[in-house]
XYZ file of C-alpha atoms in Angstrom:
93
model
C 10.028 6.437 -11.570
C 10.205 9.934 -10.181
C 7.385 12.447 -9.920
C 7.188 15.920 -8.408
C 4.544 18.565 -7.908
C 4.621 22.084 -6.491
C 1.665 23.229 -4.437
C 0.718 26.126 -2.169
C 0.049 25.562 1.519
C -3.404 27.073 2.091
C -4.422 26.120 5.623
C -4.214 28.859 8.268
C -1.485 27.258 10.400
C 0.671 25.986 7.549
C 2.726 22.796 7.892
C 2.418 22.735 11.693
C 2.878 19.670 13.915
C -0.558 18.121 13.411
C -0.477 18.682 9.652
C 3.024 17.194 9.479
C 1.867 14.133 11.453
C -1.097 13.572 9.123
C 1.141 13.992 6.062
C 3.863 11.650 7.377
C 1.342 8.963 8.324
C -0.093 9.018 4.805
C 3.392 9.084 3.242
C 4.351 5.934 5.162
C 1.725 3.996 3.204
C 3.862 4.295 0.069
C 6.975 2.333 -0.849
C 8.507 5.287 -2.674
C 11.061 7.653 -1.159
C 9.266 10.956 -0.500
C 10.910 14.346 -0.045
C 9.279 17.713 0.607
C 10.977 21.055 0.085
C 9.843 24.589 0.867
C 10.327 26.255 -2.519
C 9.463 29.693 -1.105
C 12.490 29.733 1.214
C 14.633 27.571 -1.098
C 15.423 25.396 1.893
C 16.694 21.823 1.943
C 14.363 18.883 1.362
C 12.912 17.019 4.324
C 12.011 13.354 4.580
C 8.284 13.117 3.830
C 7.800 10.271 6.288
C 9.341 12.184 9.202
C 7.121 14.448 11.296
C 10.091 16.339 12.714
C 11.669 16.725 9.295
C 8.467 18.190 7.892
C 8.104 20.645 10.776
C 11.590 22.001 10.034
C 10.367 23.166 6.616
C 8.659 26.126 8.298
C 6.093 26.167 5.489
C 3.597 28.819 6.537
C 0.299 29.626 4.848
C 1.067 30.795 1.316
C 4.365 28.929 1.075
C 4.960 26.827 -2.006
C 6.215 23.315 -1.343
C 7.476 20.688 -3.739
C 6.538 17.067 -3.106
C 8.897 14.670 -4.858
C 8.686 10.889 -4.850
C 10.808 8.210 -6.458
C 9.906 4.560 -6.514
C 7.284 2.097 -7.687
C 4.248 4.096 -6.500
C 5.696 7.599 -6.878
C 2.946 8.985 -9.122
C 0.194 7.837 -6.772
C 2.094 9.111 -3.723
C 2.580 12.606 -5.131
C -1.044 12.827 -6.255
C -2.425 11.681 -2.904
C -0.112 13.870 -0.800
C -0.695 16.950 -2.974
C -4.436 16.436 -2.600
C -3.954 16.284 1.172
C -2.186 19.659 1.170
C -4.930 21.108 -1.061
C -7.581 19.849 1.357
C -5.868 21.709 4.224
C -4.758 18.409 5.843
C -8.405 17.807 6.746
C -8.599 20.980 8.846
C -11.677 23.214 8.809
C -9.831 26.558 8.506
């Protein structure tokens, strides 16, 4: 199965190193293949389980990203990871 969702990055620092590390750690819990793409810049997709790949997205505050997963737990993965972005990666600002 394949699922995808577009979501705005709302935390002040965007998809910075710490946010990417939190996202990748959560993504590793899933069996599905996870890709993230910065829709705003129309850039290439990055591996969702790779901190360095996610940092290369250069997804600043206000950017729209697409989270796409394919595999046995794809729906759950997309829902959980989208919620993480919506919750500002657990950051206060």
